[in-house]
Structures are given as C-alpha cells and as structure tokens.
C-alpha cells in the first residue's frame, strides 16, 4: 500500500482518539453560577413593596358611612338624606313582612349554614326559593348562589371553555368581564347595543368556520348581554338578538340584575317586556340584591342547562350556601312581588317623571332610557381630564348631600375595566320616593349644577 | 400577660411568648403547657413534634380500587351504548328541538363520569336538612324511584342525626337562643339587604365595628370584611399581584385560591404539599434566575398556603415557611378558612398554634363560615395593605357589602370567643374542641383506620378508597342516624376517596362514643381497617421529615 495512505489513516485514527477523549463543551456562552454568586444574587434581590402606598385623601379611601338602615331615608355621615343611591327599586329593604320572614328563619335555623350545598348545606328554604324562582320566571329550574357577583362570574366559565367564542357587549359589567376572564375563551366585543356590528362579527366567524369545519363543529358560541345595562341604563334589543341567535346558531346568556323585578308587566324582566318566549334564552342570571332586597343571586333556565352548574359552578360547589334568613327574606319579597303587580307600573311612572324633570340641566346630560330606574348623569362637555371631571361631579354630589339628597358617583376600577365609562353620578329611583321628593331632587340637582358648572 | 397555671380570660390579647414569669430554670408555664426558653431570646418555634401521617394503603386495596373504577367504566360504556341506541330509556334532560343543530353544549366525554359513576351514588350528597346545623340536626328523607335520576321527598324527617359533616367547629351555629338577641335587634332595625357597594352607599357603621373587632382578634393593624369567603380570595389576589409577579402555591390549595391566582395574571408555580425542600428550590430558582425568558427580576413573590387543609387535615408548616420567606424576601398569604377559631390555645389560628408573631405573616385571610356560624370573609394585615384593598379590591367596588345581621352574628361570636362578653365560655369551647379532636383521632387510630393529617387538626379524613364502599359507608351510617360527608373524585385523587369528619366543640363525649362504635362496626362490616401501624407510645417514629428525638 502506498505510504501516504497509511500515514493519512494513522493521523485520522489519532484524531478520532483525541476527539473521543477530549472534554465536551456547551454551546451556551454562560456557564453555571457558582454557589457564591447565587448567594450574592439572593442577598441583593429587592422585591417591590407588597402594596404601593395610597395617599390619605384618595377619594375612594373615605367611604360614606351610613349609620342605620340604608332604606328610603338614610343617615349618611351623620346627615339625614333621601336615598337616591341604593338599588332598592321596590322599596323592600325595610318592609316589615320581609323582616318578619327573616326573623322566623333566624329563630329556626340560626344564621350560618356551615357547609357548601353538597355537604349538608342544602336547607329546605333553598329548595323552596329555587322552586319559587323557577315558577315565577316560568322556567324549569333555578339555582341559587350566595353572592351576586359570583353568580354570573361562575356561570359563564361553567359552559364556555378555552377555544369557545363569546360575543359580548362593550358596556358589560365587571362581573361578566371576570367570568369571561376565568373562562379563557375568545372574546369578541361588539359596540354597545349595535346589532349591525354584532352581525358583522358573526358573519366573520361564519367565514372562519367554513375554512375549518371540523373545528367549527366543536366550538361553542355564546352571546352575553345584559337586560338593563348598569353602565349606560339602556335596554338590550332582545328580539333582534333572538333572530341572530337562530340565524348564526349561538346561545344567549342574559344578565338581568337590574331588569329583574323592574321591567315587564309582572316584573319578570326583559323577556316579558318584549314578549319573548323564555325558552329562547338559554340562561338568565340575576342577582337578588337589587329588586329582591336580599343578598345572593340566581340563574334560571331549562334543566338541561342549569343542572350542569350544580357540579361545575365554582361559586356553587366550593362555597358555603346562602344563609337561610336571606333566602327566607327573598321568598317573602317574591310573595310581595306576586301579590301586587301594580308596583311595577308605579315604578315606571316615577322613572319617566324624573327622567323628564332632569332634562335640560345645563352642563349635565342624562344617560339612560326613560324606563330605567338606575341611570347616570354625565358632564355634557368634559374638561379633558378624568380626574377633573370626577372632582366636579364629587362637588355636585357633596352639595346635593348638604341639601339632603343622597347621591353617589358611579365607581369603577379604572385600571381593570376593559371599556371604562366616563365619570358620572348615579341616580336611582325607587317606588318609595314620593312625587314631591322627586321634584325636590330634580330641582336640587338643577340648582347645584348651575352653581358648580357655570 | 402569662398567667401561671392559666385558665383566666385572655382579655382579647394574643399570647405573646416573649413575656414569661421568672420561674425556675427559665421555663415558661402558660395554660399548663411548659415551653423551654431559647438562650438568646430569639422567638422559639413550636417545640412539640409535629405528628402528621399520610399512610399508604396496602397494594391489594389500590388494585381493587382501580378495578372497581374499571368495571364502572365498562358498564358506563355499555349503558351509554344502550341509551344511544334507544334500547334503554334516557332519563337525562335533553336539548331543545329547535336547537338540535347548534354545537352541543356539553362534550359527551365531559359528562361520562357524572352520568355513569357519580349518578349511581349521588344520594350521598346534597342531602337537604331542615334544622340548624348544630351537633344534632334533622335530615329530610328522600327516595329515588329511578336509580337516582330524580328524587322525591317522602315527607318524613329523620330527627336528631349526629352531625359529623358540617363545619361547626365551635358549635356556634345553633337555633336561636337568647344570646343571639343582638342579631334579632339588628335585623329588625337594619333589615336584611344593603343594595349598594362599599364604595357607593353600602358601608354601614356595623361594618366598621366588625372590621375593628377582627383586627383586635387577630392582633393586627387593620382588617376588611367581604360578603363571601370564596369571593374574598378570587377578588383580592388579583388586586395584590399582577403580571410580572410570581405566585408559589401549595399543591392542594382550595379552588378559590387557584381561581384568584389565575385571574391575577401572575405566573404560578406549584410546590409539593407542605414540602419545604420543594418550596425552597422554587424560591431559589425564582430569585436567582428571574422571569423565564427575559431573566428580569420578579416584581414580587407571593407564597400562598392554607392554615388547615380541608381534604387532608394537615396543618401548614408555618415556622419553616416564615424562615424561608424571610431569607428570600417573599410575601406570605395564609388562608385560614378552617383554622381560625379552631386551632391554637385561644382559637386565633395557626399563628398562635405555633406561638409565632403575627407580624411575620403579610396577608391574613379567613372566612367566618366555619367557626363563627355566619358567612363572609376577611383580609387582615398591616394598615397600608388594608387601605390599598379598600381602594382597589374588586369586591369593594362592584359587589354588595355584607348583610347587617350576619355582621352582628360575627361580632357576637367573636366577642364570645375572645371573652369580651364577660364569660370564659368561649375559651372553654376552644379547649373542648381540642380535647374532642385528640380523643376522636386517638380512638380512630387505635381501631386501625387510615387517618390523614395532623394530630391537632379538627378535620379528620378517613380513607375509604373504593367507590362502592364510599356509598355503602354513607348510607349505612345514615340508617344509624349519623350524618357523614364522603368525598370522591374529582375533589380528591381518583384512588383516594375518603370520609371527612369535622369534630365540633358541641359534640359531647356520648355522641362521639356513639359515632365511634358505629364506625367500629362499619369498619368490620366493610373491611376498612387498613392501617398496618398500631398506635405506639413513641409518636416521633411516625414523623417522616425529621428523626430528631426530643431530649
């Protein structure tokens, strides 16, 4: 064999042996830290303080303290005023029958339930209340939660999971936003009460579906709306929504916290107001803290839909049940609602009256429909900064309180809301307010607005 | 204020271990418990050995358990097939005719377990009662004609069932008696509802009174109360931490803590249950290496633990966690839902149980449902923390505040426990609970059942393992007029179904003995006595984390 072959192969073998025995090297530039360096890093690291400091005169830090019952005439910060700020629409907060029913329940059951619904926390009062609510709303079944906020915030994630699509109105309240965040679904916002915008989004989704039919067959769609919006005081256009539902095959979840016990001939809410068959709405959720003057919330609908929440509604399974005295109070309030259906007409009348009386105030505009008992007064022309606006409105509120009209600004968490509404004063109408009081309130607000804004 | 030979009312003050009477050899005697004093005056940790056991079942039990689930699943498939093909009538609710072509609301497989396994034994849960949830209660009798698909009430009431299931640790949830007069008065004066949020028109003077009392009870600077315990966690954790922060949460944390952590947007890392090595490793990695890809430092690290874990009965290893937290400068959030009022010499929770300083914990959270017989939750700590939450908590801005009679009930119970109503009844109940707990656990261990958890925790899980035994256990005991809570998948791991007893201070010795006798017979009937360790005189040998014997 030629010599250069041998030499070449010898060199190659030596090279291979060298490579086999040499140390491997990492591709990364940085090597592992030594123990000393690690200790130094641990020493040096400074976390942020757990909470940033809050200035002492932050407007939200000093609450209005109410001494005594928060009913029609209310003592705020020591001054007696007429209450235009609590959502006591049917005036049931200090109704003696409701109190008597709660007292009877207190005598029999004590206060707490000491357990979630699954573990001996179900009392016959709860079953009773669920039954009554289902009968009242003419649905198959109802389910009760022990906290109003948790109702819709637990109901939405029970059905809508990651990968599902939810079309929700821009002005939806914070509880709905939290429910959507917990569900991890795709959220599509449409302009407030704008059916054309919603249809546009639904059409876009349809086109997407045609591209990927297999995925479309397992993606659930939901439309979440409120009956009477808390942030804007308007009613949702339910008939058009139901048409869109059948056209594009999406399910409707209706949040009726403000409209339950207010709209409709018998107080059954926005479905009765528009005369829609209640089975067309998949889920109705409401809280019992407004018209029913109790605490808690409920969902009602067909058994097919509602029964699922008994095992997968987080606020239902993992939380103690509603104290029986609150449930008994709600049952009695329902009784009162069923016995005199005339109060709903009275409430509507009062809303229309004050809505008219508050038109034409210089500097303030009324935001909300004539039928809505909870509406907003916003500045007609904003000063440019939200803080300034809030200060002006706070001044108006303060002067109104000096003249015995209790009002409040609508409060929001500014950094957390998706679509933050402008600052406003919230005005709430209840059946207990007499015509003189309504007139007086309208006159006071006009006067104060003149003084502060002009 | 340490009284030698204890027993006097504590005047609402938390036991401070720093003061002692100068008795012989520097030992401090309080309430009859002798604690050795540290030489250099550093706060000493709880000297008694922590006895927690999580015994493993014998192998044949696990085999049979999985076999049981396997057979159940096979039958489930068979029955689903029969129902779908129309041979068997389907009792479940169905979708509307008009909506049949919508995308199905539930995945078929999601509900497989519910339809086929849970449905067979579903009569053991959601049992309605019709009296106050005291140590004895009345259960409404219900029967099912179609194998648990629907229930029907016969109208009969099973009276005086011994209640081993409700969280009534101090026995404060009873029907009305004269001591609850203030609650009645508040109800008549204030009504039931509030109809407004804390920020708007919903803060009553009752809330302020309650918050001051809670702060005094826990020996912290300030407190804030909320209307629902679950919501306290899920709405305040997002206010405290956000993106760029790290949450280290225990494996077995409650659903509300998990939901709050998810909603906050922070990164979540899980450490093994009560395992300090796992937690330390996570802390070291977090501080040294920072955020995952950018290597930026974390803004804050929050450790979330519970005082007493409701499914395991274990008590958190607080002294070591506080040591770790101080070394790595993290913040500690304790959820004392089950431990407030039930653990500790005067019922102030795990901090008192271990004799530690309340300043060491950053955020105290708890609920009023369990030991105080009401509902709602609180968060307490330093004043700047509570002020921040008053402004930024989701619940304060958007959710209704607590109902006045409920607030009054909490005020009344708290004064009772603290002794501010002039009697020592509250302290007696806390002691009675501790005695009952120790007695109950000792007897169950002697009988040979597998019990999880710490010796001192009033939540006692008894392992049943097999799904069939779960149902038989609960049904037989109800026939003997004892109400127990059984828990299975998904609240516990698949193979570890258990019965969970909640000992109460209101249980008398006779009631406990009745229950124990019945359990003894059940254990023999159903072959539940799996434990291979008989209780010995040397409990240190059970402790698996350290083998240091007390000298």
Coordinates of C-alpha atoms in Angstrom, one line a residue, chain A residues 62-388:
Chain A
X62 CA -63.0 57.6 52.7
X63 CA -66.3 55.8 52.4
X64 CA -69.6 57.4 53.1
X65 CA -70.6 55.8 56.4
X66 CA -74.2 55.0 56.8
X67 CA -75.5 54.8 60.3
X68 CA -78.7 52.9 60.5
X69 CA -80.6 51.1 57.8
X70 CA -79.9 52.0 54.2
X71 CA -83.5 52.5 53.3
X72 CA -85.6 55.4 52.0
X73 CA -84.4 58.0 54.5
X74 CA -80.8 57.4 55.2
X75 CA -78.3 58.9 57.6
X76 CA -75.0 59.4 55.7
X77 CA -72.0 60.7 57.6
X78 CA -74.4 62.0 60.3
X79 CA -76.8 63.8 58.0
X80 CA -80.2 62.6 57.2
X81 CA -81.0 62.5 53.5
X82 CA -83.4 61.0 51.0
X83 CA -81.8 57.9 49.4
X84 CA -81.2 58.2 45.7
X85 CA -78.2 55.9 45.6
X86 CA -79.1 52.4 46.8
X87 CA -80.6 49.9 44.3
X88 CA -83.7 49.5 46.4
X89 CA -86.1 49.6 43.5
X90 CA -89.2 48.1 45.1
X91 CA -88.6 49.6 48.5
X92 CA -88.3 46.1 50.1
X93 CA -85.3 46.8 52.3
X94 CA -87.4 47.9 55.3
X95 CA -90.6 46.1 54.5
X96 CA -91.9 44.6 57.8
X97 CA -93.1 41.4 56.2
X98 CA -89.7 40.7 54.8
X99 CA -88.1 41.3 58.1
X100 CA -90.6 39.1 59.9
X101 CA -89.9 36.2 57.5
X102 CA -86.2 36.6 58.0
X103 CA -86.7 36.7 61.8
X104 CA -88.8 33.5 61.7
X105 CA -86.0 31.8 59.7
X106 CA -83.4 33.1 62.2
X107 CA -85.3 31.5 65.0
X108 CA -85.5 28.2 63.4
X109 CA -82.1 27.9 61.6
X110 CA -79.7 30.3 63.3
X111 CA -77.5 32.3 61.0
X112 CA -74.9 30.3 59.1
X113 CA -75.2 27.1 57.1
X114 CA -71.7 25.8 57.9
X115 CA -71.1 24.0 54.7
X116 CA -71.4 24.0 50.9
X117 CA -74.5 22.7 49.1
X118 CA -73.1 19.3 48.6
X119 CA -72.2 18.7 52.3
X120 CA -75.4 19.2 54.4
X121 CA -75.6 22.9 53.4
X122 CA -78.8 22.4 51.5
X123 CA -81.7 23.6 53.6
X124 CA -85.4 23.2 52.6
X125 CA -85.5 27.0 52.4
X126 CA -83.0 26.9 49.5
X127 CA -85.0 24.3 47.6
X128 CA -88.1 26.3 48.3
X129 CA -86.6 29.5 46.9
X130 CA -85.2 27.7 43.8
X131 CA -88.7 26.3 43.2
X132 CA -90.4 29.7 43.6
X133 CA -87.9 31.5 41.4
X134 CA -88.3 28.9 38.6
X135 CA -92.1 29.2 38.9
X136 CA -92.0 32.9 38.9
X137 CA -89.8 33.2 35.8
X138 CA -91.7 30.3 34.2
X139 CA -88.6 28.2 33.6
X140 CA -87.9 24.6 34.5
X141 CA -85.2 25.1 37.1
X142 CA -83.3 27.7 39.1
X143 CA -80.1 27.6 41.1
X144 CA -79.1 29.9 43.9
X145 CA -75.7 31.4 44.6
X146 CA -74.7 33.1 47.9
X147 CA -73.2 36.2 46.3
X148 CA -74.5 38.3 43.5
X149 CA -71.1 39.0 41.8
X150 CA -70.2 35.3 41.9
X151 CA -73.4 34.3 40.0
X152 CA -72.6 35.3 36.5
X153 CA -68.8 35.1 37.2
X154 CA -69.3 31.3 37.9
X155 CA -72.0 30.6 35.4
X156 CA -70.0 31.7 32.3
X157 CA -66.9 29.6 32.9
X158 CA -69.0 26.5 33.6
X159 CA -70.1 26.4 30.0
X160 CA -67.6 28.3 27.9
X161 CA -64.1 26.9 27.9
X162 CA -60.9 27.5 26.2
X163 CA -61.4 27.6 22.4
X164 CA -65.1 28.7 22.6
X165 CA -66.2 32.1 21.3
X166 CA -68.1 34.6 23.2
X167 CA -69.6 37.8 21.7
X168 CA -70.1 40.3 24.5
X169 CA -71.3 43.9 24.6
X170 CA -68.8 46.6 25.3
X171 CA -70.7 48.0 28.2
X172 CA -70.9 44.7 30.0
X173 CA -70.5 44.9 33.8
X174 CA -67.4 43.9 35.7
X175 CA -68.8 40.6 36.9
X176 CA -69.3 39.5 33.3
X177 CA -65.8 40.5 32.5
X178 CA -64.4 38.5 35.3
X179 CA -66.4 35.5 34.3
X180 CA -65.1 35.8 30.8
X181 CA -61.5 36.1 32.0
X182 CA -61.9 33.0 34.1
X183 CA -63.3 31.0 31.2
X184 CA -60.3 31.6 28.9
X185 CA -62.4 31.7 25.8
X186 CA -62.0 34.0 22.8
X187 CA -63.8 37.2 23.5
X188 CA -65.2 39.4 20.7
X189 CA -66.6 42.8 21.8
X190 CA -69.3 44.5 19.8
X191 CA -70.4 48.1 20.0
X192 CA -73.0 48.8 22.7
X193 CA -76.5 47.8 21.5
X194 CA -75.3 47.8 17.9
X195 CA -76.9 44.8 16.2
X196 CA -75.2 45.6 12.9
X197 CA -71.8 45.3 14.5
X198 CA -72.7 42.0 16.1
X199 CA -74.0 40.7 12.8
X200 CA -70.7 41.7 11.2
X201 CA -68.7 39.8 13.8
X202 CA -71.0 36.8 13.5
X203 CA -70.6 36.8 9.7
X204 CA -66.8 36.9 10.0
X205 CA -66.9 34.0 12.3
X206 CA -69.1 32.1 9.8
X207 CA -66.4 32.7 7.2
X208 CA -63.8 31.4 9.6
X209 CA -65.9 28.3 10.2
X210 CA -66.1 27.4 6.6
X211 CA -62.4 27.4 6.4
X212 CA -62.1 24.8 9.2
X213 CA -65.4 22.9 9.5
X214 CA -64.0 20.3 11.9
X215 CA -63.0 22.8 14.4
X216 CA -66.3 24.7 13.9
X217 CA -68.3 21.7 14.9
X218 CA -66.9 21.7 18.4
X219 CA -66.6 25.4 19.0
X220 CA -69.5 26.7 21.1
X221 CA -70.7 30.2 20.6
X222 CA -72.3 32.4 23.2
X223 CA -73.7 35.9 23.2
X224 CA -73.6 37.6 26.6
X225 CA -75.8 40.6 27.1
X226 CA -77.4 42.4 30.0
X227 CA -81.2 43.1 30.1
X228 CA -80.7 46.6 31.5
X229 CA -77.1 47.8 31.4
X230 CA -75.7 49.1 34.6
X231 CA -73.1 51.3 33.0
X232 CA -75.4 53.0 30.5
X233 CA -79.0 52.5 31.6
X234 CA -80.2 51.2 28.2
X235 CA -82.2 48.1 27.4
X236 CA -80.8 45.5 25.0
X237 CA -82.7 44.8 21.8
X238 CA -83.7 41.3 22.6
X239 CA -86.0 40.4 19.7
X240 CA -83.2 41.1 17.2
X241 CA -80.8 39.1 19.3
X242 CA -83.1 36.1 19.3
X243 CA -83.3 36.3 15.5
X244 CA -79.5 36.5 15.3
X245 CA -79.3 33.5 17.6
X246 CA -81.2 31.2 15.3
X247 CA -79.5 32.5 12.2
X248 CA -76.0 32.0 13.4
X249 CA -76.5 29.3 16.0
X250 CA -75.2 31.0 19.1
X251 CA -76.6 30.7 22.6
X252 CA -77.7 33.7 24.6
X253 CA -76.8 34.3 28.2
X254 CA -78.9 37.2 29.6
X255 CA -77.8 39.0 32.7
X256 CA -80.8 40.5 34.4
X257 CA -79.6 42.1 37.6
X258 CA -81.2 45.4 37.1
X259 CA -84.2 44.4 35.0
X260 CA -85.5 41.6 37.2
X261 CA -88.3 43.0 39.2
X262 CA -88.4 46.2 37.1
X263 CA -89.2 45.5 33.5
X264 CA -92.2 43.7 32.3
X265 CA -95.8 43.6 33.4
X266 CA -95.2 41.3 36.3
X267 CA -91.6 42.1 36.9
X268 CA -90.2 39.1 35.1
X269 CA -87.6 41.1 33.3
X270 CA -86.7 42.0 29.7
X271 CA -88.2 38.8 28.2
X272 CA -91.6 39.8 29.5
X273 CA -91.0 43.4 28.4
X274 CA -90.5 42.3 24.8
X275 CA -92.9 39.3 25.0
X276 CA -90.3 36.7 24.0
X277 CA -90.7 33.0 24.8
X278 CA -88.4 32.4 27.8
X279 CA -87.2 29.1 26.4
X280 CA -85.4 31.0 23.6
X281 CA -82.9 32.4 26.2
X282 CA -80.5 29.7 27.3
X283 CA -79.6 31.1 30.6
X284 CA -80.9 34.0 32.7
X285 CA -78.8 35.1 35.5
X286 CA -79.7 37.8 38.0
X287 CA -78.8 38.9 41.5
X288 CA -81.2 39.2 44.3
X289 CA -79.6 42.3 45.7
X290 CA -81.5 45.0 43.8
X291 CA -85.2 44.4 43.5
X292 CA -85.4 41.5 45.9
X293 CA -83.5 43.4 48.6
X294 CA -81.7 40.3 49.9
X295 CA -78.2 39.0 49.2
X296 CA -77.2 36.4 46.6
X297 CA -78.0 35.6 43.0
X298 CA -79.7 33.0 40.9
X299 CA -79.7 31.5 37.4
X300 CA -82.7 30.1 35.8
X301 CA -83.4 28.3 32.5
X302 CA -84.1 24.8 31.3
X303 CA -82.9 21.8 33.4
X304 CA -80.6 20.8 30.6
X305 CA -78.6 24.0 31.1
X306 CA -78.9 24.7 34.8
X307 CA -78.3 21.3 36.2
X308 CA -74.7 21.4 34.8
X309 CA -73.9 24.2 37.2
X310 CA -74.6 22.1 40.2
X311 CA -71.4 20.2 39.6
X312 CA -69.3 22.7 37.8
X313 CA -70.2 26.2 39.0
X314 CA -67.3 27.2 41.2
X315 CA -69.2 29.6 43.3
X316 CA -71.8 27.0 44.0
X317 CA -69.7 23.9 44.7
X318 CA -66.9 25.3 46.6
X319 CA -68.6 27.9 48.7
X320 CA -70.9 27.9 51.7
X321 CA -74.6 28.2 50.8
X322 CA -76.8 31.2 51.3
X323 CA -77.7 31.8 55.0
X324 CA -81.4 30.7 55.4
X325 CA -82.6 34.1 56.7
X326 CA -81.5 35.7 53.5
X327 CA -83.3 33.0 51.5
X328 CA -86.5 33.4 53.5
X329 CA -86.3 37.2 53.0
X330 CA -86.1 36.6 49.3
X331 CA -89.1 34.3 49.3
X332 CA -91.2 36.8 51.1
X333 CA -90.1 39.6 48.7
X334 CA -91.2 37.3 45.8
X335 CA -94.5 36.9 47.5
X336 CA -94.9 40.6 47.7
X337 CA -94.0 41.0 44.1
X338 CA -96.5 38.4 43.1
X339 CA -99.3 39.9 45.2
X340 CA -99.1 43.4 44.0
X341 CA -98.0 43.6 40.3
X342 CA -99.1 47.2 40.3
X343 CA -95.9 48.4 41.8
X344 CA -94.0 47.9 38.5
X345 CA -96.3 50.3 36.7
X346 CA -95.8 52.8 39.6
X347 CA -92.0 52.5 39.3
X348 CA -92.1 53.0 35.6
X349 CA -94.2 56.1 36.1
X350 CA -91.7 57.6 38.5
X351 CA -88.8 56.8 36.3
X352 CA -90.4 58.6 33.4
X353 CA -91.2 61.6 35.6
X354 CA -87.8 62.1 36.9
X355 CA -86.3 61.4 33.5
X356 CA -88.3 64.3 32.1
X357 CA -87.6 66.6 35.0
X358 CA -83.8 66.1 34.7
X359 CA -83.7 67.0 31.0
X360 CA -82.3 70.3 30.1
X361 CA -79.9 70.8 33.0
X362 CA -77.1 73.0 31.8
X363 CA -73.9 71.1 31.8
X364 CA -75.3 67.6 32.7
X365 CA -76.8 65.1 30.4
X366 CA -79.0 62.2 31.3
X367 CA -77.6 58.8 30.1
X368 CA -80.2 56.1 30.2
X369 CA -83.6 55.2 28.9
X370 CA -86.8 56.6 30.4
X371 CA -87.8 53.2 31.7
X372 CA -84.5 52.6 33.6
X373 CA -84.6 53.2 37.3
X374 CA -80.9 53.5 37.6
X375 CA -79.4 56.0 35.2
X376 CA -76.4 58.3 35.0
X377 CA -75.8 62.0 34.9
X378 CA -72.6 62.8 32.9
X379 CA -70.9 66.0 32.1
X380 CA -72.0 67.4 28.8
X381 CA -68.6 68.7 28.0
X382 CA -65.7 67.0 29.6
X383 CA -62.9 69.2 31.0
X384 CA -60.3 66.9 29.3
X385 CA -59.0 65.0 32.3
X386 CA -60.9 62.3 34.1
X387 CA -59.8 63.4 37.5
X388 CA -61.1 66.9 37.0

